PDB file of C-alpha atoms in Angstrom:
ATOM      1  CA  MET A   1     -20.844 -16.753 -18.616  1.00 74.00           C
ATOM      2  CA  SER A   2     -17.766 -15.427 -16.866  1.00 88.00           C
ATOM      3  CA  LYS A   3     -18.114 -13.666 -13.548  1.00 93.00           C
ATOM      4  CA  LYS A   4     -17.721  -9.919 -13.339  1.00 96.00           C
ATOM      5  CA  VAL A   5     -15.135  -9.095 -10.724  1.00 96.00           C
ATOM      6  CA  VAL A   6     -13.966  -5.630  -9.714  1.00 96.00           C
ATOM      7  CA  VAL A   7     -10.815  -4.869  -7.735  1.00 94.00           C
ATOM      8  CA  ILE A   8     -11.008  -1.673  -5.719  1.00 92.00           C
ATOM      9  CA  CYS A   9      -9.146   0.421  -3.245  1.00 87.00           C
ATOM     10  CA  GLY A  10      -9.557   3.933  -1.869  1.00 78.00           C
ATOM     11  CA  THR A  11      -7.962   5.756  -4.792  1.00 76.00           C
ATOM     12  CA  GLY A  12      -8.045   3.154  -7.556  1.00 76.00           C
ATOM     13  CA  VAL A  13      -4.346   3.673  -8.215  1.00 75.00           C
ATOM     14  CA  CYS A  14      -1.979   1.979  -5.808  1.00 78.00           C
ATOM     15  CA  THR A  15      -3.104  -1.017  -3.820  1.00 85.00           C
ATOM     16  CA  SER A  16      -5.715  -2.119  -6.349  1.00 87.00           C
ATOM     17  CA  THR A  17      -2.960  -2.215  -8.979  1.00 86.00           C
ATOM     18  CA  VAL A  18      -0.910  -4.634  -6.899  1.00 87.00           C
ATOM     19  CA  VAL A  19      -3.929  -6.833  -6.257  1.00 91.00           C
ATOM     20  CA  MET A  20      -4.891  -6.807  -9.954  1.00 91.00           C
ATOM     21  CA  GLY A  21      -1.457  -8.080 -10.857  1.00 88.00           C
ATOM     22  CA  LYS A  22      -1.584 -10.938  -8.367  1.00 91.00           C
ATOM     23  CA  LEU A  23      -5.160 -11.794  -9.292  1.00 94.00           C
ATOM     24  CA  LYS A  24      -4.405 -11.964 -13.005  1.00 94.00           C
ATOM     25  CA  ALA A  25      -1.498 -14.309 -12.351  1.00 93.00           C
ATOM     26  CA  PHE A  26      -3.664 -16.501 -10.143  1.00 95.00           C
ATOM     27  CA  LEU A  27      -6.549 -16.654 -12.617  1.00 95.00           C
ATOM     28  CA  GLN A  28      -4.201 -17.509 -15.446  1.00 94.00           C
ATOM     29  CA  GLU A  29      -2.577 -20.245 -13.406  1.00 94.00           C
ATOM     30  CA  LYS A  30      -5.957 -21.739 -12.581  1.00 93.00           C
ATOM     31  CA  GLY A  31      -7.303 -21.261 -16.082  1.00 93.00           C
ATOM     32  CA  LEU A  32     -10.264 -19.285 -14.751  1.00 93.00           C
ATOM     33  CA  ASN A  33     -12.087 -17.031 -17.176  1.00 92.00           C
ATOM     34  CA  VAL A  34     -13.150 -13.874 -15.379  1.00 95.00           C
ATOM     35  CA  ASN A  35     -14.213 -10.398 -16.446  1.00 95.00           C
ATOM     36  CA  LEU A  36     -11.799  -8.351 -14.335  1.00 94.00           C
ATOM     37  CA  THR A  37     -11.845  -4.572 -13.883  1.00 94.00           C
ATOM     38  CA  GLN A  38     -10.159  -2.086 -11.554  1.00 92.00           C
ATOM     39  CA  SER A  39     -11.808   0.850  -9.844  1.00 91.00           C
ATOM     40  CA  LYS A  40     -12.106   2.803  -6.646  1.00 87.00           C
ATOM     41  CA  VAL A  41     -14.546   2.516  -3.766  1.00 87.00           C
ATOM     42  CA  SER A  42     -16.511   5.664  -4.507  1.00 87.00           C
ATOM     43  CA  ASP A  43     -17.182   4.633  -8.127  1.00 88.00           C
ATOM     44  CA  VAL A  44     -18.380   1.173  -7.203  1.00 90.00           C
ATOM     45  CA  MET A  45     -20.649   2.181  -4.339  1.00 87.00           C
ATOM     46  CA  ASN A  46     -23.574   2.977  -6.633  1.00 87.00           C
ATOM     47  CA  ARG A  47     -22.926   0.183  -9.083  1.00 91.00           C
ATOM     48  CA  ALA A  48     -22.255  -2.749  -6.811  1.00 91.00           C
ATOM     49  CA  SER A  49     -24.982  -4.811  -8.461  1.00 91.00           C
ATOM     50  CA  ASP A  50     -23.093  -4.615 -11.766  1.00 94.00           C
ATOM     51  CA  TYR A  51     -20.569  -7.039 -10.334  1.00 95.00           C
ATOM     52  CA  ASP A  52     -20.669 -10.615  -9.109  1.00 95.00           C
ATOM     53  CA  LEU A  53     -17.735 -10.116  -6.763  1.00 96.00           C
ATOM     54  CA  ILE A  54     -15.883  -7.178  -5.228  1.00 96.00           C
ATOM     55  CA  ILE A  55     -12.263  -7.536  -4.180  1.00 96.00           C
ATOM     56  CA  SER A  56     -11.288  -4.623  -1.978  1.00 94.00           C
ATOM     57  CA  THR A  57      -8.244  -3.549  -0.006  1.00 91.00           C
ATOM     58  CA  THR A  58     -10.310  -1.117   2.003  1.00 87.00           C
ATOM     59  CA  ALA A  59     -13.450  -1.531   4.058  1.00 85.00           C
ATOM     60  CA  VAL A  60     -16.667  -1.630   2.073  1.00 87.00           C
ATOM     61  CA  PRO A  61     -19.998  -0.696   3.696  1.00 85.00           C
ATOM     62  CA  SER A  62     -21.997  -3.730   4.717  1.00 81.00           C
ATOM     63  CA  THR A  63     -25.029  -2.243   2.959  1.00 84.00           C
ATOM     64  CA  ILE A  64     -23.548  -3.351  -0.364  1.00 86.00           C
ATOM     65  CA  GLY A  65     -25.379  -6.458  -1.531  1.00 85.00           C
ATOM     66  CA  THR A  66     -22.578  -7.876  -3.676  1.00 90.00           C
ATOM     67  CA  LYS A  67     -20.128 -10.293  -2.092  1.00 93.00           C
ATOM     68  CA  VAL A  68     -16.905  -8.626  -0.945  1.00 94.00           C
ATOM     69  CA  ILE A  69     -13.577 -10.285  -0.227  1.00 95.00           C
ATOM     70  CA  ASN A  70     -10.951  -8.256   1.616  1.00 93.00           C
ATOM     71  CA  ALA A  71      -7.701  -8.176  -0.349  1.00 94.00           C
ATOM     72  CA  VAL A  72      -5.311  -6.788   2.267  1.00 91.00           C
ATOM     73  CA  PRO A  73      -3.847 -10.309   2.684  1.00 91.00           C
ATOM     74  CA  VAL A  74      -2.681 -10.088  -0.925  1.00 90.00           C
ATOM     75  CA  LEU A  75      -0.778  -6.901  -0.094  1.00 87.00           C
ATOM     76  CA  THR A  76       0.777  -8.016   3.116  1.00 87.00           C
ATOM     77  CA  GLY A  77       1.153 -11.740   2.472  1.00 86.00           C
ATOM     78  CA  VAL A  78      -0.503 -12.454   5.821  1.00 85.00           C
ATOM     79  CA  GLY A  79      -3.365 -14.881   5.184  1.00 90.00           C
ATOM     80  CA  LYS A  80      -3.114 -14.832   1.402  1.00 91.00           C
ATOM     81  CA  GLU A  81      -3.651 -18.583   0.983  1.00 95.00           C
ATOM     82  CA  LYS A  82      -7.018 -18.190   2.680  1.00 95.00           C
ATOM     83  CA  PHE A  83      -7.816 -15.258   0.400  1.00 96.00           C
ATOM     84  CA  PHE A  84      -7.114 -17.223  -2.758  1.00 96.00           C
ATOM     85  CA  ALA A  85      -9.091 -20.191  -1.460  1.00 96.00           C
ATOM     86  CA  GLU A  86     -12.049 -17.936  -0.736  1.00 95.00           C
ATOM     87  CA  LEU A  87     -11.715 -16.316  -4.144  1.00 95.00           C
ATOM     88  CA  GLU A  88     -11.631 -19.631  -5.975  1.00 94.00           C
ATOM     89  CA  ALA A  89     -14.689 -20.841  -4.071  1.00 94.00           C
ATOM     90  CA  ALA A  90     -16.604 -17.643  -4.832  1.00 94.00           C
ATOM     91  CA  LEU A  91     -15.792 -17.891  -8.538  1.00 93.00           C
ATOM     92  CA  LYS A  92     -16.987 -21.450  -8.730  1.00 89.00           C
ATOM     93  CA  GLU A  93     -20.345 -20.725  -7.147  1.00 84.00           C
TER      94      GLU A  93
ATOM     95  CA  MET B   1      12.280   1.244  -6.421  1.00 55.00           C
ATOM     96  CA  HIS B   2      15.889   2.193  -5.890  1.00 58.00           C
ATOM     97  CA  GLY B   3      15.560   5.169  -8.171  1.00 65.00           C
ATOM     98  CA  LEU B   4      12.522   6.494  -6.348  1.00 73.00           C
ATOM     99  CA  LEU B   5      14.072   6.455  -2.902  1.00 77.00           C
ATOM    100  CA  THR B   6      16.524   9.283  -2.351  1.00 86.00           C
ATOM    101  CA  PRO B   7      18.226  10.401   0.869  1.00 90.00           C
ATOM    102  CA  GLU B   8      16.246  13.628   1.005  1.00 94.00           C
ATOM    103  CA  HIS B   9      13.017  11.633   1.100  1.00 95.00           C
ATOM    104  CA  LEU B  10      13.926   9.782   4.290  1.00 96.00           C
ATOM    105  CA  LEU B  11      13.009  10.586   7.871  1.00 97.00           C
ATOM    106  CA  VAL B  12      14.087   9.036  11.152  1.00 97.00           C
ATOM    107  CA  LEU B  13      12.029  10.046  14.184  1.00 97.00           C
ATOM    108  CA  ASN B  14      13.271   9.045  17.585  1.00 95.00           C
ATOM    109  CA  GLN B  15      10.642  11.061  19.390  1.00 94.00           C
ATOM    110  CA  PRO B  16       6.912  10.350  19.395  1.00 94.00           C
ATOM    111  CA  CYS B  17       4.951  12.113  16.691  1.00 94.00           C
ATOM    112  CA  ASP B  18       1.261  11.975  15.881  1.00 96.00           C
ATOM    113  CA  ARG B  19      -0.150  10.589  12.651  1.00 97.00           C
ATOM    114  CA  ILE B  20      -0.871  13.902  10.983  1.00 97.00           C
ATOM    115  CA  GLY B  21       2.504  15.217  12.090  1.00 97.00           C
ATOM    116  CA  VAL B  22       4.300  12.310  10.438  1.00 98.00           C
ATOM    117  CA  LEU B  23       2.296  12.683   7.236  1.00 98.00           C
ATOM    118  CA  GLN B  24       2.966  16.417   7.113  1.00 98.00           C
ATOM    119  CA  ARG B  25       6.675  15.955   7.726  1.00 97.00           C
ATOM    120  CA  LEU B  26       7.066  13.227   5.097  1.00 97.00           C
ATOM    121  CA  GLY B  27       4.929  15.282   2.757  1.00 97.00           C
ATOM    122  CA  ALA B  28       7.112  18.319   3.319  1.00 98.00           C
ATOM    123  CA  LEU B  29      10.115  16.330   2.048  1.00 97.00           C
ATOM    124  CA  LEU B  30       8.303  15.587  -1.203  1.00 96.00           C
ATOM    125  CA  VAL B  31       7.131  19.183  -1.553  1.00 97.00           C
ATOM    126  CA  LYS B  32      10.654  20.452  -0.982  1.00 96.00           C
ATOM    127  CA  SER B  33      12.050  18.295  -3.770  1.00 95.00           C
ATOM    128  CA  GLY B  34       9.289  19.344  -6.129  1.00 95.00           C
ATOM    129  CA  THR B  35       7.808  15.843  -6.277  1.00 93.00           C
ATOM    130  CA  VAL B  36       4.348  16.931  -5.161  1.00 95.00           C
ATOM    131  CA  GLU B  37       2.445  20.081  -4.313  1.00 96.00           C
ATOM    132  CA  GLN B  38       1.170  20.847  -0.822  1.00 96.00           C
ATOM    133  CA  ALA B  39      -2.330  19.996  -2.028  1.00 95.00           C
ATOM    134  CA  TYR B  40      -1.224  16.367  -2.377  1.00 95.00           C
ATOM    135  CA  VAL B  41      -0.065  16.241   1.235  1.00 96.00           C
ATOM    136  CA  ASP B  42      -3.383  17.675   2.392  1.00 96.00           C
ATOM    137  CA  ALA B  43      -5.194  15.088   0.276  1.00 94.00           C
ATOM    138  CA  VAL B  44      -3.152  12.296   1.864  1.00 95.00           C
ATOM    139  CA  VAL B  45      -4.049  13.490   5.366  1.00 96.00           C
ATOM    140  CA  ALA B  46      -7.722  13.738   4.418  1.00 94.00           C
ATOM    141  CA  ARG B  47      -7.732  10.334   2.764  1.00 91.00           C
ATOM    142  CA  GLU B  48      -6.062   8.708   5.747  1.00 94.00           C
ATOM    143  CA  GLY B  49      -8.969   9.843   7.854  1.00 92.00           C
ATOM    144  CA  GLU B  50     -11.438   8.204   5.482  1.00 89.00           C
ATOM    145  CA  TYR B  51      -9.597   5.204   4.081  1.00 89.00           C
ATOM    146  CA  PRO B  52      -6.755   4.357   6.452  1.00 93.00           C
ATOM    147  CA  THR B  53      -3.634   2.685   5.192  1.00 93.00           C
ATOM    148  CA  GLY B  54      -2.232   0.902   8.221  1.00 95.00           C
ATOM    149  CA  LEU B  55      -1.111  -2.659   7.543  1.00 94.00           C
ATOM    150  CA  GLU B  56      -0.963  -4.995  10.491  1.00 92.00           C
ATOM    151  CA  ILE B  57       1.687  -7.448   9.473  1.00 92.00           C
ATOM    152  CA  GLY B  58       3.641  -8.451  12.525  1.00 91.00           C
ATOM    153  CA  GLU B  59       5.679  -6.964  15.300  1.00 93.00           C
ATOM    154  CA  ILE B  60       6.608  -4.049  13.097  1.00 96.00           C
ATOM    155  CA  ASN B  61       3.621  -2.560  11.277  1.00 97.00           C
ATOM    156  CA  VAL B  62       3.655  -0.407   8.179  1.00 96.00           C
ATOM    157  CA  ALA B  63       1.422   2.321   6.759  1.00 96.00           C
ATOM    158  CA  ILE B  64       1.278   3.195   3.055  1.00 92.00           C
ATOM    159  CA  PRO B  65      -0.474   6.574   2.895  1.00 93.00           C
ATOM    160  CA  HIS B  66      -1.239   7.904  -0.555  1.00 88.00           C
ATOM    161  CA  ALA B  67      -3.955   9.826  -2.372  1.00 85.00           C
ATOM    162  CA  ASN B  68      -5.178  10.455  -5.880  1.00 79.00           C
ATOM    163  CA  THR B  69      -2.757  11.399  -8.609  1.00 72.00           C
ATOM    164  CA  THR B  70      -3.669  15.081  -8.830  1.00 80.00           C
ATOM    165  CA  SER B  71      -1.002  17.483  -7.532  1.00 87.00           C
ATOM    166  CA  VAL B  72       1.717  14.888  -8.125  1.00 88.00           C
ATOM    167  CA  CYS B  73       4.477  16.343 -10.297  1.00 90.00           C
ATOM    168  CA  ARG B  74       6.432  13.100 -10.574  1.00 87.00           C
ATOM    169  CA  SER B  75       6.389   9.752  -8.845  1.00 86.00           C
ATOM    170  CA  GLY B  76       8.243   9.471  -5.580  1.00 88.00           C
ATOM    171  CA  ILE B  77       8.356   7.761  -2.229  1.00 91.00           C
ATOM    172  CA  ALA B  78       9.105   9.224   1.195  1.00 95.00           C
ATOM    173  CA  LEU B  79       9.939   6.728   3.898  1.00 96.00           C
ATOM    174  CA  GLY B  80       9.828   7.469   7.603  1.00 97.00           C
ATOM    175  CA  ILE B  81      10.861   5.428  10.603  1.00 97.00           C
ATOM    176  CA  VAL B  82       9.072   6.372  13.823  1.00 97.00           C
ATOM    177  CA  LYS B  83      10.860   4.461  16.541  1.00 97.00           C
ATOM    178  CA  PRO B  84       8.319   4.942  19.338  1.00 97.00           C
ATOM    179  CA  GLY B  85       5.553   4.046  16.891  1.00 97.00           C
ATOM    180  CA  VAL B  86       2.634   6.142  15.689  1.00 98.00           C
ATOM    181  CA  LYS B  87      -1.059   5.263  15.684  1.00 97.00           C
ATOM    182  CA  PHE B  88      -2.649   4.583  12.353  1.00 97.00           C
ATOM    183  CA  CYS B  89      -5.919   2.862  11.627  1.00 96.00           C
ATOM    184  CA  SER B  90      -5.975  -0.477   9.866  1.00 94.00           C
ATOM    185  CA  MET B  91      -6.802  -0.607   6.157  1.00 91.00           C
ATOM    186  CA  ALA B  92      -8.824  -3.781   6.614  1.00 86.00           C
ATOM    187  CA  GLU B  93     -10.543  -2.633   9.821  1.00 88.00           C
ATOM    188  CA  PRO B  94     -10.753   1.162   9.804  1.00 90.00           C
ATOM    189  CA  ASP B  95     -12.001   1.321  13.393  1.00 92.00           C
ATOM    190  CA  LYS B  96      -8.952  -0.484  14.656  1.00 95.00           C
ATOM    191  CA  GLU B  97      -5.871   1.468  15.693  1.00 97.00           C
ATOM    192  CA  ILE B  98      -2.480  -0.116  15.246  1.00 97.00           C
ATOM    193  CA  LEU B  99       0.978   1.054  16.178  1.00 97.00           C
ATOM    194  CA  VAL B 100       3.038   1.673  13.064  1.00 98.00           C
ATOM    195  CA  GLN B 101       6.778   2.194  12.932  1.00 98.00           C
ATOM    196  CA  VAL B 102       7.398   2.377   9.192  1.00 97.00           C
ATOM    197  CA  VAL B 103       5.467   4.920   7.119  1.00 97.00           C
ATOM    198  CA  ILE B 104       5.851   4.856   3.349  1.00 95.00           C
ATOM    199  CA  LEU B 105       4.277   7.888   1.699  1.00 94.00           C
ATOM    200  CA  LEU B 106       3.585   7.085  -1.953  1.00 89.00           C
ATOM    201  CA  ALA B 107       3.131   9.656  -4.685  1.00 88.00           C
ATOM    202  CA  ALA B 108       2.147   8.059  -7.969  1.00 81.00           C
ATOM    203  CA  GLN B 109       1.644   9.471 -11.385  1.00 76.00           C
ATOM    204  CA  LYS B 110      -0.662   6.778 -12.657  1.00 66.00           C
ATOM    205  CA  SER B 111       1.434   5.660 -15.556  1.00 53.00           C
ATOM    206  CA  GLU B 112       4.757   5.961 -13.793  1.00 52.00           C
ATOM    207  CA  LEU B 113       4.557   4.199 -10.450  1.00 57.00           C
ATOM    208  CA  GLN B 114       4.493   0.873 -12.196  1.00 59.00           C
ATOM    209  CA  LEU B 115       3.126  -2.350 -10.873  1.00 66.00           C
ATOM    210  CA  HIS B 116       6.589  -3.748 -10.288  1.00 67.00           C
ATOM    211  CA  VAL B 117       7.579  -0.869  -8.026  1.00 68.00           C
ATOM    212  CA  LEU B 118       4.459  -1.289  -5.927  1.00 73.00           C
ATOM    213  CA  GLU B 119       5.044  -5.017  -5.802  1.00 76.00           C
ATOM    214  CA  GLN B 120       8.620  -4.423  -4.686  1.00 80.00           C
ATOM    215  CA  ILE B 121       7.418  -2.238  -1.854  1.00 83.00           C
ATOM    216  CA  MET B 122       4.915  -4.892  -0.798  1.00 85.00           C
ATOM    217  CA  GLU B 123       7.604  -7.561  -1.004  1.00 86.00           C
ATOM    218  CA  PHE B 124       9.958  -5.377   0.977  1.00 87.00           C
ATOM    219  CA  ILE B 125       7.586  -4.877   3.876  1.00 90.00           C
ATOM    220  CA  GLN B 126       6.804  -8.559   4.187  1.00 90.00           C
ATOM    221  CA  ASP B 127      10.199  -9.272   5.698  1.00 90.00           C
ATOM    222  CA  GLN B 128      10.147  -8.385   9.405  1.00 93.00           C
ATOM    223  CA  GLY B 129      13.919  -8.824   9.595  1.00 92.00           C
ATOM    224  CA  ARG B 130      14.390  -6.171   6.925  1.00 91.00           C
ATOM    225  CA  LEU B 131      12.027  -3.810   8.730  1.00 94.00           C
ATOM    226  CA  GLN B 132      13.950  -4.393  11.950  1.00 95.00           C
ATOM    227  CA  THR B 133      17.185  -3.432  10.208  1.00 94.00           C
ATOM    228  CA  MET B 134      15.594  -0.185   9.056  1.00 94.00           C
ATOM    229  CA  LEU B 135      14.413   0.576  12.583  1.00 96.00           C
ATOM    230  CA  GLU B 136      17.951   0.319  13.884  1.00 95.00           C
ATOM    231  CA  ALA B 137      19.232   3.156  11.709  1.00 95.00           C
ATOM    232  CA  ALA B 138      20.375   6.086  13.813  1.00 95.00           C
ATOM    233  CA  ASP B 139      19.724   8.769  11.237  1.00 95.00           C
ATOM    234  CA  GLU B 140      18.642   9.364   7.660  1.00 95.00           C
ATOM    235  CA  GLN B 141      22.057   8.696   6.155  1.00 94.00           C
ATOM    236  CA  GLU B 142      22.352   5.346   7.882  1.00 95.00           C
ATOM    237  CA  LEU B 143      18.774   4.508   6.887  1.00 95.00           C
ATOM    238  CA  TYR B 144      19.660   5.212   3.274  1.00 93.00           C
ATOM    239  CA  THR B 145      22.729   2.976   3.465  1.00 92.00           C
ATOM    240  CA  ARG B 146      20.728   0.129   4.970  1.00 91.00           C
ATOM    241  CA  LEU B 147      17.928   0.535   2.438  1.00 88.00           C
ATOM    242  CA  THR B 148      20.214   0.487  -0.575  1.00 86.00           C
ATOM    243  CA  GLN B 149      22.085  -2.511   0.783  1.00 85.00           C
ATOM    244  CA  HIS B 150      18.850  -4.428   1.125  1.00 78.00           C
ATOM    245  CA  LEU B 151      17.449  -3.328  -2.194  1.00 70.00           C
ATOM    246  CA  ALA B 152      20.648  -4.220  -4.014  1.00 65.00           C
ATOM    247  CA  LEU B 153      20.480  -7.621  -2.394  1.00 55.00           C
ATOM    248  CA  GLY B 154      16.884  -7.984  -3.516  1.00 51.00           C
ATOM    249  CA  GLU B 155      17.734  -7.008  -7.055  1.00 50.00           C
ATOM    250  CA  ARG B 156      20.593  -9.482  -7.289  1.00 46.00           C
ATOM    251  CA  GLN B 157      18.431 -12.313  -6.077  1.00 44.00           C
ATOM    252  CA  GLY B 158      15.310 -11.277  -7.977  1.00 41.00           C
TER     253      GLY B 158
END
């Protein structure tokens, strides 16, 4: 069963769009089958348990039980290798 | 991206300015050109307080303030250089303040500000040398010249 991953940012429009694009390319390259959706922080707050993994460009409250990976490295390029390594590991769990 | 950046959407600040001041001034440029309504600018200021957009990327840091798509008449970008730097909070660590010198105010109509434009902006800010060149512009006209030179270069290579 493929993992349910959601990509979020504050507004659900700008930075999450960039991250979605990079993520899709990465997943395709690695041949990873993932259920990928895009949203914003406020929508996901109440539904965090719907997802296996949250990729966010903004800070997510630590009270959320679902695993969160910070995606700012994907935007800025600083530390993006580590991000993709962490992502791949989380998907293979 | 070239099409979205126009001379009247540029700002060069040689004097210190606070975060809200910068956002209001950049916002005013977009309101003046009919790109957004004042409500959008207010939303950007409010959002910045809740979900900051500072990106700590090197010696020169960047902020990418933006808000939801309501009150946006058409997509546009306002770019400001604040030479003394202005304090923004970090997107990844909202409690952390960083000194930002390049502020890119984004106004997106969901379907228009396409992925490739956003990606270009992200690409653009990843080059510290390019950011340094922008910081050296004396005024808005020179900033525009430098920007278009760099973007043209990017387009030829890309």
